Short mmCIF file of C-alpha atoms in Angstrom, two decimals:
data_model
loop_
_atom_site.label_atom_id
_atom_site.label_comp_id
_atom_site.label_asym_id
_atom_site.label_seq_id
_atom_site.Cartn_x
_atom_site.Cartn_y
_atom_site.Cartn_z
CA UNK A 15 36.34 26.96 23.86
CA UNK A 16 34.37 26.67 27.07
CA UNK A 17 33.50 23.26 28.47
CA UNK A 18 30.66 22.30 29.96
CA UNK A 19 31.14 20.43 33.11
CA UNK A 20 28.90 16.55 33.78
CA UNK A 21 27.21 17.02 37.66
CA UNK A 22 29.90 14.31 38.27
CA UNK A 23 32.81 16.92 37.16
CA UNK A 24 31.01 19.63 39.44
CA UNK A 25 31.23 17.07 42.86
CA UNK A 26 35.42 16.48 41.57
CA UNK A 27 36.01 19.88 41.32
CA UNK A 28 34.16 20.23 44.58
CA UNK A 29 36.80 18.01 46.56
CA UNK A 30 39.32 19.86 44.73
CA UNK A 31 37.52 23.24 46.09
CA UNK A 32 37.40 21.92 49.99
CA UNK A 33 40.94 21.64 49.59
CA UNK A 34 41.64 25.08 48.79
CA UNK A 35 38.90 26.37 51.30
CA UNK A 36 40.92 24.09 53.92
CA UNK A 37 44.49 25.91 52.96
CA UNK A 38 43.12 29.32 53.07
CA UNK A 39 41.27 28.86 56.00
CA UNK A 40 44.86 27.23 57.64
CA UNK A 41 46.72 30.10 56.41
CA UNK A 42 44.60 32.60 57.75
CA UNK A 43 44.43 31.07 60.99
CA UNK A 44 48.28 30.90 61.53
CA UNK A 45 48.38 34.56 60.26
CA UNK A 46 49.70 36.70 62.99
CA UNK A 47 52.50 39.70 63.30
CA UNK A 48 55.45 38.51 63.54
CA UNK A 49 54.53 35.81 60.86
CA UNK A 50 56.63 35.91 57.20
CA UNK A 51 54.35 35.05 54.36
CA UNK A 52 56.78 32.12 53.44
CA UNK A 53 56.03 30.57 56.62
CA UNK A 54 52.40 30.72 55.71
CA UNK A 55 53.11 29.50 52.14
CA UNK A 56 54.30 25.92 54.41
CA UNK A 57 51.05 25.88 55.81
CA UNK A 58 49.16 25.79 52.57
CA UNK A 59 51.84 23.12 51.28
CA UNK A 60 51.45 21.04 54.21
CA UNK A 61 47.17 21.07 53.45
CA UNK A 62 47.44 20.57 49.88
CA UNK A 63 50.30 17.57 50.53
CA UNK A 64 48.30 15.97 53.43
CA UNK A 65 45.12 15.96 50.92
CA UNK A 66 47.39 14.50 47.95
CA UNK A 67 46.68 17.57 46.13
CA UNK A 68 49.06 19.58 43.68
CA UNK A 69 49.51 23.46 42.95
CA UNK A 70 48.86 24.66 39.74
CA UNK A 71 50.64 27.80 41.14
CA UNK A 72 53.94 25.92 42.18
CA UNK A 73 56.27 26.56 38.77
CA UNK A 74 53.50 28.47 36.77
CA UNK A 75 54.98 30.46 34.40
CA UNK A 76 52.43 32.88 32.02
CA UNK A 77 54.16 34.96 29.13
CA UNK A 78 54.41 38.08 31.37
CA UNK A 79 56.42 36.47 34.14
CA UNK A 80 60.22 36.42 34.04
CA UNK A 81 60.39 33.20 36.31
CA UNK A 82 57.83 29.93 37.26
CA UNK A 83 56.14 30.91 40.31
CA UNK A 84 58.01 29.61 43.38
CA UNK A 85 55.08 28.93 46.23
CA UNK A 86 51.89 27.27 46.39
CA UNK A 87 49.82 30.44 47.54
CA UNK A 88 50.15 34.38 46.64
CA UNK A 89 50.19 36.18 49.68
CA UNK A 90 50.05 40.42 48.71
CA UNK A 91 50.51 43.05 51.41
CA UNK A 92 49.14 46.08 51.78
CA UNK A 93 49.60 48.17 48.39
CA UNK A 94 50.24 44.68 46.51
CA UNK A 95 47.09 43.99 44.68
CA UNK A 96 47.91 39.54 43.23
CA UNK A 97 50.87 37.81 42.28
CA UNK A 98 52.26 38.36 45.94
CA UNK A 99 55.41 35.90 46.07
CA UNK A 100 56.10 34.85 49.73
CA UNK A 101 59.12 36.56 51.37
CA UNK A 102 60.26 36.43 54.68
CA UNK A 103 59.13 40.14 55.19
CA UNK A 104 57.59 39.57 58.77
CA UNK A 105 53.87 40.62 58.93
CA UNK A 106 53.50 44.10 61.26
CA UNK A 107 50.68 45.23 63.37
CA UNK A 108 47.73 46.41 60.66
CA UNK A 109 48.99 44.88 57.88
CA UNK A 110 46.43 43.91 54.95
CA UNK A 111 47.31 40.58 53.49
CA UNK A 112 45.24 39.10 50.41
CA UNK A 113 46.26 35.23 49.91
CA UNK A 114 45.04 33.74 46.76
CA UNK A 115 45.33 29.58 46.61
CA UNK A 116 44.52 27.21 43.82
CA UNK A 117 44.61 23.25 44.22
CA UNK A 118 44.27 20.62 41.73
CA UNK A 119 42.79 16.98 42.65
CA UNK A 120 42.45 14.28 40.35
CA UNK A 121 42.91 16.60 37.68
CA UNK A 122 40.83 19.10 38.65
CA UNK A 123 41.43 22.74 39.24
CA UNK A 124 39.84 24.60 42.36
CA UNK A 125 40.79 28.94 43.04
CA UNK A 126 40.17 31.21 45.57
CA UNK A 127 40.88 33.94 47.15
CA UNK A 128 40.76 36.08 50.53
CA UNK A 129 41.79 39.17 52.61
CA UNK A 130 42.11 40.06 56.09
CA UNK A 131 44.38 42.10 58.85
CA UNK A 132 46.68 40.90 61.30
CA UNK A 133 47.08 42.55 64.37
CA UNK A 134 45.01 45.59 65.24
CA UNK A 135 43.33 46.75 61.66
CA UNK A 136 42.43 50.27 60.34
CA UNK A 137 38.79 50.67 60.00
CA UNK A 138 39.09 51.85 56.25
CA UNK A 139 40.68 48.43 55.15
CA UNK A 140 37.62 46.62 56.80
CA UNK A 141 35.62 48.40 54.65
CA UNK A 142 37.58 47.37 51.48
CA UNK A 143 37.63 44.01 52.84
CA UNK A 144 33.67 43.91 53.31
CA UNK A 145 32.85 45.63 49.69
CA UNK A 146 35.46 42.73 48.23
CA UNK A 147 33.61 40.53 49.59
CA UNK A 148 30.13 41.89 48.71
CA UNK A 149 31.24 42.50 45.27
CA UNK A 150 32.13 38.51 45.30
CA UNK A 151 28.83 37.47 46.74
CA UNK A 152 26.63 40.04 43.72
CA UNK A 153 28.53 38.58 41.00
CA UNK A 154 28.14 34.82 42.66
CA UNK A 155 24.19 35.79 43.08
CA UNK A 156 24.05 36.89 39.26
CA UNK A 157 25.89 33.50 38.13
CA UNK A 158 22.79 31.85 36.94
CA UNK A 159 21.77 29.55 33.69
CA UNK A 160 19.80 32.82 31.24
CA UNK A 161 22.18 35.26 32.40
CA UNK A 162 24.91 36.71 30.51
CA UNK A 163 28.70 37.24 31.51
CA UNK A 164 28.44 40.35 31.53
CA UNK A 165 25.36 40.59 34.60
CA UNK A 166 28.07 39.22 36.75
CA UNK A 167 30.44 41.81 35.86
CA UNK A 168 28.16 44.55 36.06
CA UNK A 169 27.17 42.80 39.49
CA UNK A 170 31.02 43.12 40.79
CA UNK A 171 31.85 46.55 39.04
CA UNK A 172 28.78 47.92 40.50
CA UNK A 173 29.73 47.55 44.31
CA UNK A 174 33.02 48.72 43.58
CA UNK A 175 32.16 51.57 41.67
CA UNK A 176 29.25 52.88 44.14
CA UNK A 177 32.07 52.11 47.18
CA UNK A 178 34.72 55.01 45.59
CA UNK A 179 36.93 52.06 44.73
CA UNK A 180 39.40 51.17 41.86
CA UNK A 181 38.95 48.37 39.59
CA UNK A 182 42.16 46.43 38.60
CA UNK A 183 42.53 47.57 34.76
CA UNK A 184 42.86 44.10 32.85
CA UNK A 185 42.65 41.85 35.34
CA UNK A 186 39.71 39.63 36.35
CA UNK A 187 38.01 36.17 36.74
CA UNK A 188 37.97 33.21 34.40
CA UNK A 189 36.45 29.70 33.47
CA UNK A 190 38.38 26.74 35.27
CA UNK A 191 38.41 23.14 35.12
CA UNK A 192 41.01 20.40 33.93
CA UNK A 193 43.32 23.87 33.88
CA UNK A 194 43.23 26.78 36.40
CA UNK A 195 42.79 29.25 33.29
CA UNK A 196 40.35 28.06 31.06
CA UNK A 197 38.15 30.47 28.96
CA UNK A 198 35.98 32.36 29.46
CA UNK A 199 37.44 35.37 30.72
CA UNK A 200 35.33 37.41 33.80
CA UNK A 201 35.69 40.98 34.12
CA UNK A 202 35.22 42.96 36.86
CA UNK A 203 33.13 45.25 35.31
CA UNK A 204 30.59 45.54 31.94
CA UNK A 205 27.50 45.61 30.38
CA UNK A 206 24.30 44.01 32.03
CA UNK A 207 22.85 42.01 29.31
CA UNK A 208 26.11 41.49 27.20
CA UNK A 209 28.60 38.24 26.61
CA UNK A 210 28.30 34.68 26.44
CA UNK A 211 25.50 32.93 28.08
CA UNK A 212 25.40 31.32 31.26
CA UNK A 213 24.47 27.40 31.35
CA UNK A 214 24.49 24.55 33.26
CA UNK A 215 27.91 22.85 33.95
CA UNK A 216 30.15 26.18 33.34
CA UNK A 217 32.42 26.64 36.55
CA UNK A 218 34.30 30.28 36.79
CA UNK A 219 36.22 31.83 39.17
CA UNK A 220 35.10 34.84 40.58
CA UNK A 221 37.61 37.32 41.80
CA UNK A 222 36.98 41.64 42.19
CA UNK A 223 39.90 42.90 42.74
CA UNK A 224 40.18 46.35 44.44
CA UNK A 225 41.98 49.19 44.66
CA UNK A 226 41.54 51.42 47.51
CA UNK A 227 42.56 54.96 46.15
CA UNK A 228 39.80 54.79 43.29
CA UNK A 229 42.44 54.28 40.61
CA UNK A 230 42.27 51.45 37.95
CA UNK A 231 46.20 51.81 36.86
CA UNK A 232 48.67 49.25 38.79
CA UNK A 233 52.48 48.21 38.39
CA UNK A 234 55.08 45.63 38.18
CA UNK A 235 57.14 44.93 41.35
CA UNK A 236 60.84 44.28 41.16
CA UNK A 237 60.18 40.76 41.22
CA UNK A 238 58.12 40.86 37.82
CA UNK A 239 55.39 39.09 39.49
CA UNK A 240 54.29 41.04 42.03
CA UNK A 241 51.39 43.66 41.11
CA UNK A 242 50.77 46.85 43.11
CA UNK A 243 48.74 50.14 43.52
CA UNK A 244 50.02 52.86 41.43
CA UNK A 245 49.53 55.56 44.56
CA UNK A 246 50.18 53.41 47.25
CA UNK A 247 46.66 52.87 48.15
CA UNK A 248 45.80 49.30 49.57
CA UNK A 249 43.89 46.83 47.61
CA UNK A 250 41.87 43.56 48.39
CA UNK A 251 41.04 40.46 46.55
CA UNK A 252 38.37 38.13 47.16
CA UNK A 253 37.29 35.32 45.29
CA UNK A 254 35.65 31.77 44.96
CA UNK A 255 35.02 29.17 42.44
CA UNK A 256 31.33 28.99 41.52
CA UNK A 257 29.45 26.30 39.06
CA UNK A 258 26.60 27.45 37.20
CA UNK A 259 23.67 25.05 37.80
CA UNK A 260 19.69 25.22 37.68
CA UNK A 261 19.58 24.85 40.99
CA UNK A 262 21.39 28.15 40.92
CA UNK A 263 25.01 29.16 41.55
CA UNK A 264 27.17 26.27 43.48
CA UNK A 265 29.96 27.74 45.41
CA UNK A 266 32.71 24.75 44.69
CA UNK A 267 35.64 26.74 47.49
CA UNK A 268 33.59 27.02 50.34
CA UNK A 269 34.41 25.11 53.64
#
């Protein structure tokens, strides 16, 4: 069932959304080498606790995971696509870190998502980084009351595809509200012209995920959570939570 959001729900969940834009933008600012990604999980506490906000991440627990989720952000490096737990692995010169960051304010859900380097970074992870990005932005721009689900995954698969990269087999957005995961589900790639219509008051969370080496397969790390590149390759995540309105598409996890 997908629930149609009031224009008084949209400004909640847009409270909710500053938050996370706050946290990401906080952890990406204190992201340096020499940083551990559980020292940059404390930032993001220390936002969402200063903002009386909650983590819907903190203990989350789907079927497919053998324990809750320990931190308020996932932070994946390199060849780790989402699901990146926080260690105190110190960041290294070139690394490429995706952080992903959900918040929840009076009962509201807000989810995002972004990548960047630290230190000095290799020219063909800017470029996954930028077509992330403009894969986010073409399936925001498609997000519009008339359109179907599946113009914003054609949107996003469509960057991706003409850039070389992979696609992240089974994995991909989702509607959001009183719960992070709420239906529907977003791929990152279909149909122009296909799935459930777009209207006003349905929020969904973006999110291409990509896969540098041009394959779609990934695998479990050790940790069970943890999701990586079959060949190594790096990936990058980007993503926002976006209402649809008549006004056109309101991004909800922008500073």
């Amino acid at each position: 069932m997908v629930e149609i959001k009031t224009d008084t729900a949209l400004d909640a969940m847009r409270a909710t959304g500053r938050v996370v834009a706050e946290a990401l933008d906080a952890v990406r600012g204190a992201a340096e080498v020499g940083v551990s990604p559980r020292e940059l999980d404390e930032v993001a506490r220390g936002v969402l606790r200063d903002a009386g906000a909650s983590s819907p991440f903190l203990g989350y627990r789907p079927h497919f995971a053998p324990t809750p989720f320990p931190a308020v952000v996932c932070i994946s490096v390199n060849d780790a696509i989402v699901h990146g737990i926080p260690s105190d692995q110190r960041l290294r010169d070139g690394d490429l870190v995706s952080v992903d960051c959900g918040a929840v304010v009076d009962g509201w859900a807000g989810d995002a998502a972004v990548s960047f380097t630290v230190g000095t970074p290799r020219p063909d992870d800017l470029r996954l980084i930028a077509t992330a990005e403009a894969a986010l932005e073409a399936g925001i721009a498609a997000a519009v009351p008339g359109a179907r689900i599946g113009d914003i995954s054609h949107a996003v698969g469509r960057v991706c595809r003409d850039a070389g990269y992979g696609i992240m087999a089974d994995y991909g957005g989702h509607g959001i509200g009183r719960r992070m995961h709420e239906d529907p589900p977003v791929p990152n790639e279909g149909r122009p012209g296909r799935g459930m219509p777009l209207r006003h008051g349905m929020v969904l969370a973006i999110e291409p995920m990509l896969l540098a080496g041009g394959l779609d397969d990934y695998r479990t790390g050790a940790d069970g959570w943890t999701l990586l590149t079959t060949d190594g390759s790096r990936a990058a995540h980007a993503e926002h939570t976006v209402a649809i309105t008549d006004d056109g598409p309101r991004v909800l996890t922008a500073l």
